[in-house]
Amino acid sequence: MKQTGFRSWVELSRENAEHNVKVLRSLVGDRIICSAVKANAYGHGLAEMGRLLVEGGVDWLAVDCLEEALLLRENDVKVPIYIMGYTRLDDLETVVDQGFNFVVYNPETFERLNAVTQKLGKPALTHLKLETGTNRQGVMEGDLEEIARFYKENERLELIGAATHFANIEDTTNHEYAQQQFAQFEKMLGMLADFGLKPKYRHCANSAAVILFPHTHLDFVRPGIANYGMWPSRETFVTAQEQKRDIELKPVLEWKTRVAEVKHIPKGSTISYGRTFETKRDSVIAVLPIGYSNGFPRSLSNQAHVLIGGEMAPVAGRVMMNMVVVDVTDIPGVQVEDEVVIIGKQGNKRITAEDVAALEGTINYETTTMINPATARLVV
Ligand SMILES: *Cc1c(COP(=O)(O)O)cnc(C)c1O
């Protein structure tokens, strides 16, 4: 077993990351794959995962913010980077100067870009976000003409992309709303054309759309979760099965720690804060050095299991800030420093991010994203 020198760490499988990129490539052909690595690559580790994906063959990376874009550049990631989230007006100068692609959706940004492009003498590589029904970022249909004027009046404003984002594609097996949004997107692209604007790349497909709806791939796709080997949802998986799509995604991430302490405690003892767990028999417990500050949420108290010695060990009592206790009475021979799997495989048992998410009452996206960024990320 690999010695890591870490108390708790994330292992990223190069093989599985490459496999997932191949699956995406087989679905989208030669369209640009712009993989979403926002939020520390969904908790996988931004620099490590960014490099793995680029080495696996994705064309672009998409981040939330300038800080993430800069971190990728500092780590020698050379592909084009698209900033999809909020950029402060005062940061636009850096974004343009660094040559990052970025989303635009409000007149305030265009006004500031006029000043910035003039000052720097450099182009702004914009992707215009169109509002089609998610009602977060995006220009309303009625405001398109005003926005088109900005492009006409400043030749350094480049329209690299026109984009939208689906609201209800992975949460349901009824895809009517997504189809409506796509129709509205096409309508607004037509309006842009009437105003004399032709984006180089039209894009709207997240993982679910990449998997389920080839007609939404257009010029450029933005898959996130599928890169990590996770399905967007059970509903997406079911729809893909119904469509007879033979797609296998392989989880890239495993999350591990070690046993810090093993001890015998008598029947009738209570464990951890609030005394919410009482032993029904003489018991053996193992203390693990992870807790809610590490991304193992308190809602898993008395709920989750971890893998030790290839067996499921139930969490006993409350999850603490940096520690959790598990019951290993039924697992013989557990020793200090034994490897513990929180998410991943050990022996012939597996705990998935989806298993943990279900116990937390959330989705796989949140479960991996919550893993503390300070946790070591190792490529294996
Ligand atoms: C996160 C995100 C994606 C990727 O979504 P997945 O469901 O993870 O594939 C695509 N586009 C935008 C705008 C996003 O914010």
Tab-separated table of C-alpha atoms and ligand atoms in Angstrom:
chain	number	residue	atom	x	y	z
A	1	MET	CA	0.000	0.000	0.000
A	2	LYS	CA	1.222	3.443	-0.923
A	3	GLN	CA	2.807	5.408	1.914
A	4	THR	CA	1.634	8.961	1.675
A	5	GLY	CA	2.686	10.673	4.858
A	6	PHE	CA	-0.780	12.202	5.084
A	7	ARG	CA	-3.476	11.870	7.730
A	8	SER	CA	-6.204	12.068	5.147
A	9	TRP	CA	-5.822	12.252	1.398
A	10	VAL	CA	-7.558	12.048	-1.942
A	11	GLU	CA	-6.278	9.673	-4.628
A	12	LEU	CA	-7.064	10.491	-8.255
A	13	SER	CA	-6.967	7.648	-10.758
A	14	ARG	CA	-5.221	8.710	-13.957
A	15	GLU	CA	-6.586	5.645	-15.734
A	16	ASN	CA	-10.194	6.441	-14.857
A	17	ALA	CA	-9.816	10.130	-15.710
A	18	GLU	CA	-8.489	9.151	-19.149
A	19	HIS	CA	-11.308	6.650	-19.559
A	20	ASN	CA	-13.968	9.290	-18.848
A	21	VAL	CA	-12.443	11.729	-21.326
A	22	LYS	CA	-12.517	8.957	-23.947
A	23	VAL	CA	-16.207	8.367	-23.219
A	24	LEU	CA	-16.935	12.089	-23.619
A	25	ARG	CA	-14.874	12.221	-26.807
A	26	SER	CA	-16.805	9.295	-28.258
A	27	LEU	CA	-20.044	11.196	-27.583
A	28	VAL	CA	-19.072	14.586	-29.000
A	29	GLY	CA	-16.609	13.808	-31.790
A	30	ASP	CA	-14.426	16.743	-32.738
A	31	ARG	CA	-16.409	19.389	-30.895
A	32	ILE	CA	-14.502	21.329	-28.276
A	33	ILE	CA	-14.631	19.716	-24.841
A	34	CYS	CA	-14.430	22.392	-22.174
A	35	SER	CA	-14.377	20.502	-18.872
A	36	ALA	CA	-15.750	22.229	-15.779
A	37	VAL	CA	-13.162	22.232	-12.991
A	38	LYS	CA	-14.793	24.925	-10.867
A	39	ALA	CA	-14.984	24.558	-7.085
A	40	ASN	CA	-11.556	22.954	-6.832
A	41	ALA	CA	-12.531	20.519	-9.607
A	42	TYR	CA	-15.639	19.419	-7.712
A	43	GLY	CA	-13.384	18.837	-4.699
A	44	HIS	CA	-10.951	16.655	-6.633
A	45	GLY	CA	-8.117	19.239	-6.596
A	46	LEU	CA	-7.957	21.949	-9.251
A	47	ALA	CA	-4.340	21.759	-10.402
A	48	GLU	CA	-4.091	17.966	-10.245
A	49	MET	CA	-7.403	17.337	-11.989
A	50	GLY	CA	-6.852	20.110	-14.522
A	51	ARG	CA	-3.573	18.517	-15.591
A	52	LEU	CA	-5.094	15.022	-15.729
A	53	LEU	CA	-7.937	16.173	-17.957
A	54	VAL	CA	-5.676	18.064	-20.323
A	55	GLU	CA	-3.337	15.085	-20.537
A	56	GLY	CA	-6.409	12.929	-21.180
A	57	GLY	CA	-7.333	15.085	-24.155
A	58	VAL	CA	-9.859	17.775	-23.204
A	59	ASP	CA	-9.486	21.017	-25.163
A	60	TRP	CA	-10.445	23.735	-22.701
A	61	LEU	CA	-11.073	24.065	-18.943
A	62	ALA	CA	-13.912	26.030	-17.325
A	63	VAL	CA	-13.587	27.577	-13.873
A	64	ASP	CA	-15.798	29.727	-11.677
A	65	CYS	CA	-13.534	32.682	-11.040
A	66	LEU	CA	-10.334	34.539	-11.851
A	67	GLU	CA	-8.483	33.054	-8.866
A	68	GLU	CA	-9.069	29.527	-10.192
A	69	ALA	CA	-7.975	30.571	-13.693
A	70	LEU	CA	-4.741	32.031	-12.322
A	71	LEU	CA	-4.087	28.929	-10.251
A	72	LEU	CA	-4.333	26.739	-13.366
A	73	ARG	CA	-1.911	29.014	-15.233
A	74	GLU	CA	0.523	28.930	-12.294
A	75	ASN	CA	0.392	25.162	-12.537
A	76	ASP	CA	1.405	25.232	-16.170
A	77	VAL	CA	-1.969	24.325	-17.609
A	78	LYS	CA	-1.749	25.744	-21.122
A	79	VAL	CA	-5.196	25.166	-22.665
A	80	PRO	CA	-7.702	28.040	-23.031
A	81	ILE	CA	-9.524	28.805	-19.786
A	82	TYR	CA	-13.143	29.950	-19.600
A	83	ILE	CA	-14.352	31.802	-16.482
A	84	MET	CA	-18.074	30.973	-16.051
A	85	GLY	CA	-18.896	32.795	-12.814
A	86	TYR	CA	-18.870	36.317	-11.442
A	87	THR	CA	-15.945	38.591	-12.214
A	88	ARG	CA	-15.628	41.833	-10.236
A	89	LEU	CA	-15.550	44.881	-12.502
A	90	ASP	CA	-12.141	45.764	-11.022
A	91	ASP	CA	-10.808	42.339	-12.028
A	92	LEU	CA	-11.770	42.666	-15.697
A	93	GLU	CA	-8.441	44.270	-16.513
A	94	THR	CA	-6.540	41.216	-15.255
A	95	VAL	CA	-8.917	38.844	-17.037
A	96	VAL	CA	-8.404	40.621	-20.367
A	97	ASP	CA	-4.683	41.110	-19.835
A	98	GLN	CA	-4.210	37.382	-19.118
A	99	GLY	CA	-6.223	36.393	-22.189
A	100	PHE	CA	-8.820	34.377	-20.292
A	101	ASN	CA	-12.192	33.691	-21.881
A	102	PHE	CA	-15.057	34.806	-19.681
A	103	VAL	CA	-18.818	35.027	-19.488
A	104	VAL	CA	-20.647	38.364	-19.851
A	105	TYR	CA	-24.287	39.088	-19.109
A	106	ASN	CA	-24.722	42.682	-17.946
A	107	PRO	CA	-24.227	46.172	-19.391
A	108	GLU	CA	-22.038	47.248	-16.465
A	109	THR	CA	-19.424	44.709	-17.543
A	110	PHE	CA	-19.545	45.865	-21.174
A	111	GLU	CA	-19.100	49.483	-20.141
A	112	ARG	CA	-16.041	48.638	-18.070
A	113	LEU	CA	-14.679	46.474	-20.885
A	114	ASN	CA	-14.730	49.475	-23.206
A	115	ALA	CA	-12.291	51.225	-20.896
A	116	VAL	CA	-10.190	48.119	-20.269
A	117	THR	CA	-9.743	47.071	-23.912
A	118	GLN	CA	-8.828	50.601	-24.862
A	119	LYS	CA	-6.293	50.894	-22.053
A	120	LEU	CA	-4.648	47.525	-22.763
A	121	GLY	CA	-5.065	47.484	-26.525
A	122	LYS	CA	-6.038	43.839	-26.167
A	123	PRO	CA	-9.193	41.911	-27.137
A	124	ALA	CA	-11.769	40.793	-24.572
A	125	LEU	CA	-12.599	37.119	-25.213
A	126	THR	CA	-16.264	37.142	-24.246
A	127	HIS	CA	-18.944	34.471	-24.103
A	128	LEU	CA	-22.394	36.023	-24.040
A	129	LYS	CA	-24.744	34.226	-21.673
A	130	LEU	CA	-28.337	34.106	-22.889
A	131	GLU	CA	-31.253	33.766	-20.451
A	132	THR	CA	-33.478	30.891	-21.560
A	133	GLY	CA	-35.231	29.984	-18.317
A	134	THR	CA	-32.771	29.117	-15.581
A	135	ASN	CA	-33.052	32.701	-14.386
A	136	ARG	CA	-29.641	33.231	-12.979
A	137	GLN	CA	-26.893	34.656	-15.304
A	138	GLY	CA	-27.967	35.742	-18.755
A	139	VAL	CA	-29.241	38.485	-21.041
A	140	MET	CA	-33.007	38.660	-21.500
A	141	GLU	CA	-34.353	38.472	-25.024
A	142	GLY	CA	-35.589	42.061	-24.810
A	143	ASP	CA	-32.096	43.345	-23.943
A	144	LEU	CA	-30.241	41.624	-26.774
A	145	GLU	CA	-30.337	44.583	-29.112
A	146	GLU	CA	-28.763	46.888	-26.513
A	147	ILE	CA	-26.042	44.310	-25.836
A	148	ALA	CA	-25.416	43.786	-29.566
A	149	ARG	CA	-24.647	47.497	-29.817
A	150	PHE	CA	-21.696	47.109	-27.432
A	151	TYR	CA	-20.140	44.585	-29.813
A	152	LYS	CA	-20.692	46.830	-32.819
A	153	GLU	CA	-19.183	49.866	-31.140
A	154	ASN	CA	-16.044	48.195	-29.770
A	155	GLU	CA	-14.128	46.010	-32.193
A	156	ARG	CA	-11.928	44.672	-29.389
A	157	LEU	CA	-14.967	42.941	-27.892
A	158	GLU	CA	-14.770	39.493	-29.414
A	159	LEU	CA	-17.814	37.257	-29.358
A	160	ILE	CA	-16.071	33.931	-28.848
A	161	GLY	CA	-19.112	32.183	-27.453
A	162	ALA	CA	-22.858	32.357	-26.980
A	163	ALA	CA	-24.064	30.200	-24.140
A	164	THR	CA	-26.961	29.112	-22.024
A	165	HIS	CA	-27.446	26.645	-19.167
A	166	PHE	CA	-30.233	24.118	-18.498
A	167	ALA	CA	-32.326	24.334	-15.329
A	168	ASN	CA	-34.053	20.986	-15.335
A	169	ILE	CA	-32.185	18.313	-17.170
A	170	GLU	CA	-30.738	16.057	-14.486
A	171	ASP	CA	-33.506	16.399	-11.914
A	172	THR	CA	-36.183	14.742	-13.991
A	173	THR	CA	-36.835	12.176	-16.706
A	174	ASN	CA	-39.247	14.671	-18.319
A	175	HIS	CA	-37.119	16.822	-20.582
A	176	GLU	CA	-39.759	19.173	-21.908
A	177	TYR	CA	-38.392	22.239	-20.109
A	178	ALA	CA	-34.887	21.550	-21.395
A	179	GLN	CA	-36.255	21.314	-24.939
A	180	GLN	CA	-38.065	24.633	-24.457
A	181	GLN	CA	-34.855	26.225	-23.232
A	182	PHE	CA	-32.977	24.868	-26.221
A	183	ALA	CA	-35.622	26.261	-28.591
A	184	GLN	CA	-35.337	29.660	-26.887
A	185	PHE	CA	-31.545	29.464	-27.180
A	186	GLU	CA	-31.827	28.836	-30.925
A	187	LYS	CA	-34.263	31.709	-31.251
A	188	MET	CA	-31.890	34.086	-29.467
A	189	LEU	CA	-28.950	32.884	-31.583
A	190	GLY	CA	-31.083	33.787	-34.601
A	191	MET	CA	-31.677	37.251	-33.162
A	192	LEU	CA	-27.931	37.697	-32.633
A	193	ALA	CA	-27.407	36.781	-36.281
A	194	ASP	CA	-30.007	39.387	-37.289
A	195	PHE	CA	-28.003	41.954	-35.329
A	196	GLY	CA	-24.938	40.910	-37.331
A	197	LEU	CA	-23.296	38.903	-34.535
A	198	LYS	CA	-21.945	35.440	-35.120
A	199	PRO	CA	-20.359	33.705	-32.123
A	200	LYS	CA	-17.533	31.343	-32.929
A	201	TYR	CA	-18.839	28.748	-30.465
A	202	ARG	CA	-22.434	28.120	-29.436
A	203	HIS	CA	-22.632	26.097	-26.226
A	204	CYS	CA	-25.131	24.804	-23.696
A	205	ALA	CA	-24.427	21.129	-22.984
A	206	ASN	CA	-23.536	20.089	-19.430
A	207	SER	CA	-22.863	16.395	-18.683
A	208	ALA	CA	-26.527	15.369	-18.805
A	209	ALA	CA	-27.025	17.072	-22.175
A	210	VAL	CA	-23.778	15.625	-23.517
A	211	ILE	CA	-24.984	12.147	-22.560
A	212	LEU	CA	-28.664	12.424	-23.481
A	213	PHE	CA	-29.051	15.052	-26.205
A	214	PRO	CA	-26.612	15.031	-29.132
A	215	HIS	CA	-28.495	17.888	-30.837
A	216	THR	CA	-27.434	20.205	-27.976
A	217	HIS	CA	-23.700	19.625	-28.519
A	218	LEU	CA	-23.425	22.428	-31.139
A	219	ASP	CA	-19.780	23.605	-31.383
A	220	PHE	CA	-18.551	23.221	-27.832
A	221	VAL	CA	-19.645	21.242	-24.738
A	222	ARG	CA	-19.205	21.957	-21.004
A	223	PRO	CA	-19.307	18.659	-19.110
A	224	GLY	CA	-18.403	18.733	-15.427
A	225	ILE	CA	-19.451	15.803	-13.283
A	226	ALA	CA	-18.947	13.160	-16.010
A	227	ASN	CA	-15.225	13.977	-16.124
A	228	TYR	CA	-15.007	12.772	-12.549
A	229	GLY	CA	-16.710	9.502	-13.397
A	230	MET	CA	-19.961	10.364	-11.677
A	231	TRP	CA	-23.465	10.528	-13.173
A	232	PRO	CA	-25.329	13.843	-12.966
A	233	SER	CA	-28.210	12.001	-11.300
A	234	ARG	CA	-30.126	8.753	-11.085
A	235	GLU	CA	-32.647	10.250	-13.547
A	236	THR	CA	-29.941	10.863	-16.141
A	237	PHE	CA	-28.680	7.318	-15.691
A	238	VAL	CA	-32.189	5.886	-16.101
A	239	THR	CA	-32.856	7.975	-19.233
A	240	ALA	CA	-29.537	6.879	-20.726
A	241	GLN	CA	-30.484	3.228	-20.065
A	242	GLU	CA	-33.846	3.800	-21.757
A	243	GLN	CA	-32.060	5.278	-24.746
A	244	LYS	CA	-29.869	2.137	-24.787
A	245	ARG	CA	-26.731	4.198	-24.437
A	246	ASP	CA	-23.942	1.996	-23.284
A	247	ILE	CA	-21.934	4.439	-21.210
A	248	GLU	CA	-19.670	3.502	-18.356
A	249	LEU	CA	-18.191	6.258	-16.219
A	250	LYS	CA	-15.441	5.403	-13.739
A	251	PRO	CA	-15.047	7.367	-10.494
A	252	VAL	CA	-11.726	9.202	-10.412
A	253	LEU	CA	-11.648	9.973	-6.698
A	254	GLU	CA	-10.982	7.907	-3.615
A	255	TRP	CA	-10.824	9.535	-0.206
A	256	LYS	CA	-8.806	7.872	2.523
A	257	THR	CA	-7.504	8.271	6.044
A	258	ARG	CA	-5.889	6.148	8.754
A	259	VAL	CA	-6.810	4.727	12.137
A	260	ALA	CA	-5.434	6.967	14.915
A	261	GLU	CA	-6.455	4.900	17.941
A	262	VAL	CA	-8.017	1.503	18.694
A	263	LYS	CA	-9.524	0.625	22.053
A	264	HIS	CA	-11.912	-1.636	23.896
A	265	ILE	CA	-14.785	-0.020	25.752
A	266	PRO	CA	-17.400	-1.801	27.878
A	267	LYS	CA	-21.072	-2.344	27.141
A	268	GLY	CA	-23.152	0.707	28.138
A	269	SER	CA	-20.496	3.311	27.213
A	270	THR	CA	-21.508	6.384	25.242
A	271	ILE	CA	-19.457	7.774	22.374
A	272	SER	CA	-18.657	11.389	21.395
A	273	TYR	CA	-20.450	14.673	22.058
A	274	GLY	CA	-24.067	14.606	23.125
A	275	ARG	CA	-23.763	10.887	24.010
A	276	THR	CA	-25.940	9.908	21.032
A	277	PHE	CA	-24.517	6.402	20.687
A	278	GLU	CA	-24.495	3.809	23.476
A	279	THR	CA	-22.698	0.486	23.124
A	280	LYS	CA	-24.987	-2.537	23.358
A	281	ARG	CA	-22.052	-4.875	23.974
A	282	ASP	CA	-18.385	-4.733	24.904
A	283	SER	CA	-17.016	-2.949	21.857
A	284	VAL	CA	-13.900	-2.099	19.923
A	285	ILE	CA	-13.774	1.415	18.520
A	286	ALA	CA	-11.394	3.105	16.117
A	287	VAL	CA	-10.808	6.863	16.129
A	288	LEU	CA	-10.249	8.431	12.696
A	289	PRO	CA	-8.583	11.837	12.186
A	290	ILE	CA	-11.269	13.342	9.952
A	291	GLY	CA	-14.307	15.385	10.846
A	292	TYR	CA	-16.638	18.026	9.510
A	293	SER	CA	-13.830	20.543	8.987
A	294	ASN	CA	-12.246	18.051	6.599
A	295	GLY	CA	-15.490	17.694	4.644
A	296	PHE	CA	-17.008	14.701	6.430
A	297	PRO	CA	-20.243	16.403	7.453
A	298	ARG	CA	-21.824	16.261	10.878
A	299	SER	CA	-25.060	15.045	9.284
A	300	LEU	CA	-23.288	11.683	8.869
A	301	SER	CA	-23.289	11.199	12.667
A	302	ASN	CA	-24.567	7.660	13.408
A	303	GLN	CA	-25.290	7.300	9.658
A	304	ALA	CA	-22.292	6.611	7.457
A	305	HIS	CA	-19.909	3.702	7.141
A	306	VAL	CA	-16.239	3.621	6.228
A	307	LEU	CA	-14.178	0.666	4.991
A	308	ILE	CA	-11.530	-0.841	7.263
A	309	GLY	CA	-9.915	-4.213	6.559
A	310	GLY	CA	-12.282	-4.577	3.604
A	311	GLU	CA	-15.351	-4.380	5.873
A	312	MET	CA	-17.995	-1.755	6.599
A	313	ALA	CA	-17.427	0.032	9.905
A	314	PRO	CA	-20.378	2.163	11.088
A	315	VAL	CA	-19.896	5.681	12.429
A	316	ALA	CA	-20.683	5.656	16.154
A	317	GLY	CA	-21.891	8.927	17.668
A	318	ARG	CA	-21.421	12.480	16.458
A	319	VAL	CA	-18.935	13.488	13.814
A	320	MET	CA	-16.598	16.006	15.478
A	321	MET	CA	-14.565	18.857	13.997
A	322	ASN	CA	-11.463	16.776	13.269
A	323	MET	CA	-12.373	13.304	14.470
A	324	VAL	CA	-14.928	10.589	14.096
A	325	VAL	CA	-15.319	7.250	15.882
A	326	VAL	CA	-16.281	4.030	14.127
A	327	ASP	CA	-17.355	0.699	15.567
A	328	VAL	CA	-14.921	-2.077	14.581
A	329	THR	CA	-16.121	-4.723	17.014
A	330	ASP	CA	-16.998	-7.032	14.104
A	331	ILE	CA	-13.757	-6.425	12.207
A	332	PRO	CA	-10.950	-8.439	13.777
A	333	GLY	CA	-7.383	-7.209	13.955
A	334	VAL	CA	-7.811	-3.488	13.298
A	335	GLN	CA	-4.606	-1.644	14.137
A	336	VAL	CA	-3.379	1.909	14.465
A	337	GLU	CA	-2.452	3.369	11.046
A	338	ASP	CA	-4.549	0.882	9.094
A	339	GLU	CA	-5.841	2.488	5.907
A	340	VAL	CA	-9.483	3.601	5.960
A	341	VAL	CA	-11.581	4.292	2.863
A	342	ILE	CA	-14.235	6.995	3.178
A	343	ILE	CA	-15.152	7.055	-0.510
A	344	GLY	CA	-13.794	4.331	-2.774
A	345	LYS	CA	-13.022	0.637	-2.840
A	346	GLN	CA	-11.346	-1.668	-0.362
A	347	GLY	CA	-11.235	-5.442	-0.797
A	348	ASN	CA	-14.427	-6.245	-2.668
A	349	LYS	CA	-16.556	-3.536	-1.063
A	350	ARG	CA	-17.149	-0.024	-2.321
A	351	ILE	CA	-18.612	3.203	-0.900
A	352	THR	CA	-19.582	5.683	-3.618
A	353	ALA	CA	-19.976	9.449	-3.411
A	354	GLU	CA	-23.634	8.768	-4.219
A	355	ASP	CA	-23.971	6.484	-1.163
A	356	VAL	CA	-22.560	9.192	1.088
A	357	ALA	CA	-24.630	11.917	-0.582
A	358	ALA	CA	-27.848	9.970	-0.016
A	359	LEU	CA	-27.101	9.753	3.718
A	360	GLU	CA	-26.380	13.470	3.833
A	361	GLY	CA	-29.563	14.301	1.963
A	362	THR	CA	-27.629	15.916	-0.877
A	363	ILE	CA	-26.122	15.151	-4.288
A	364	ASN	CA	-22.780	13.621	-5.301
A	365	TYR	CA	-21.641	17.051	-6.556
A	366	GLU	CA	-21.804	18.502	-3.038
A	367	THR	CA	-20.258	15.497	-1.316
A	368	THR	CA	-16.966	15.609	-3.210
A	369	THR	CA	-16.917	19.407	-3.408
A	370	MET	CA	-17.028	19.560	0.396
A	371	ILE	CA	-13.700	17.747	0.801
A	372	ASN	CA	-11.443	20.361	2.345
A	373	PRO	CA	-9.117	21.885	-0.284
A	374	ALA	CA	-6.199	21.573	2.160
A	375	THR	CA	-6.447	17.777	1.945
A	376	ALA	CA	-3.605	16.300	-0.131
A	377	ARG	CA	-4.465	15.219	-3.683
A	378	LEU	CA	-2.319	12.410	-5.131
A	379	VAL	CA	-2.452	11.122	-8.681
A	380	VAL	CA	-2.155	7.337	-8.762
B	1	LIG	C1	-20.980	23.470	-13.563
B	1	LIG	C2	-21.404	23.872	-14.907
B	1	LIG	C3	-21.395	22.961	-15.964
B	1	LIG	C4	-21.099	21.478	-15.778
B	1	LIG	O1	-22.235	20.843	-15.238
B	1	LIG	P1	-22.255	19.262	-14.945
B	1	LIG	O2	-23.655	18.981	-14.550
B	1	LIG	O3	-21.295	19.038	-13.826
B	1	LIG	O4	-21.833	18.598	-16.197
B	1	LIG	C5	-21.683	23.447	-17.224
B	1	LIG	N1	-21.999	24.748	-17.415
B	1	LIG	C6	-22.046	25.641	-16.409
B	1	LIG	C7	-22.404	27.051	-16.690
B	1	LIG	C8	-21.754	25.235	-15.124
B	1	LIG	O5	-21.810	26.113	-14.116
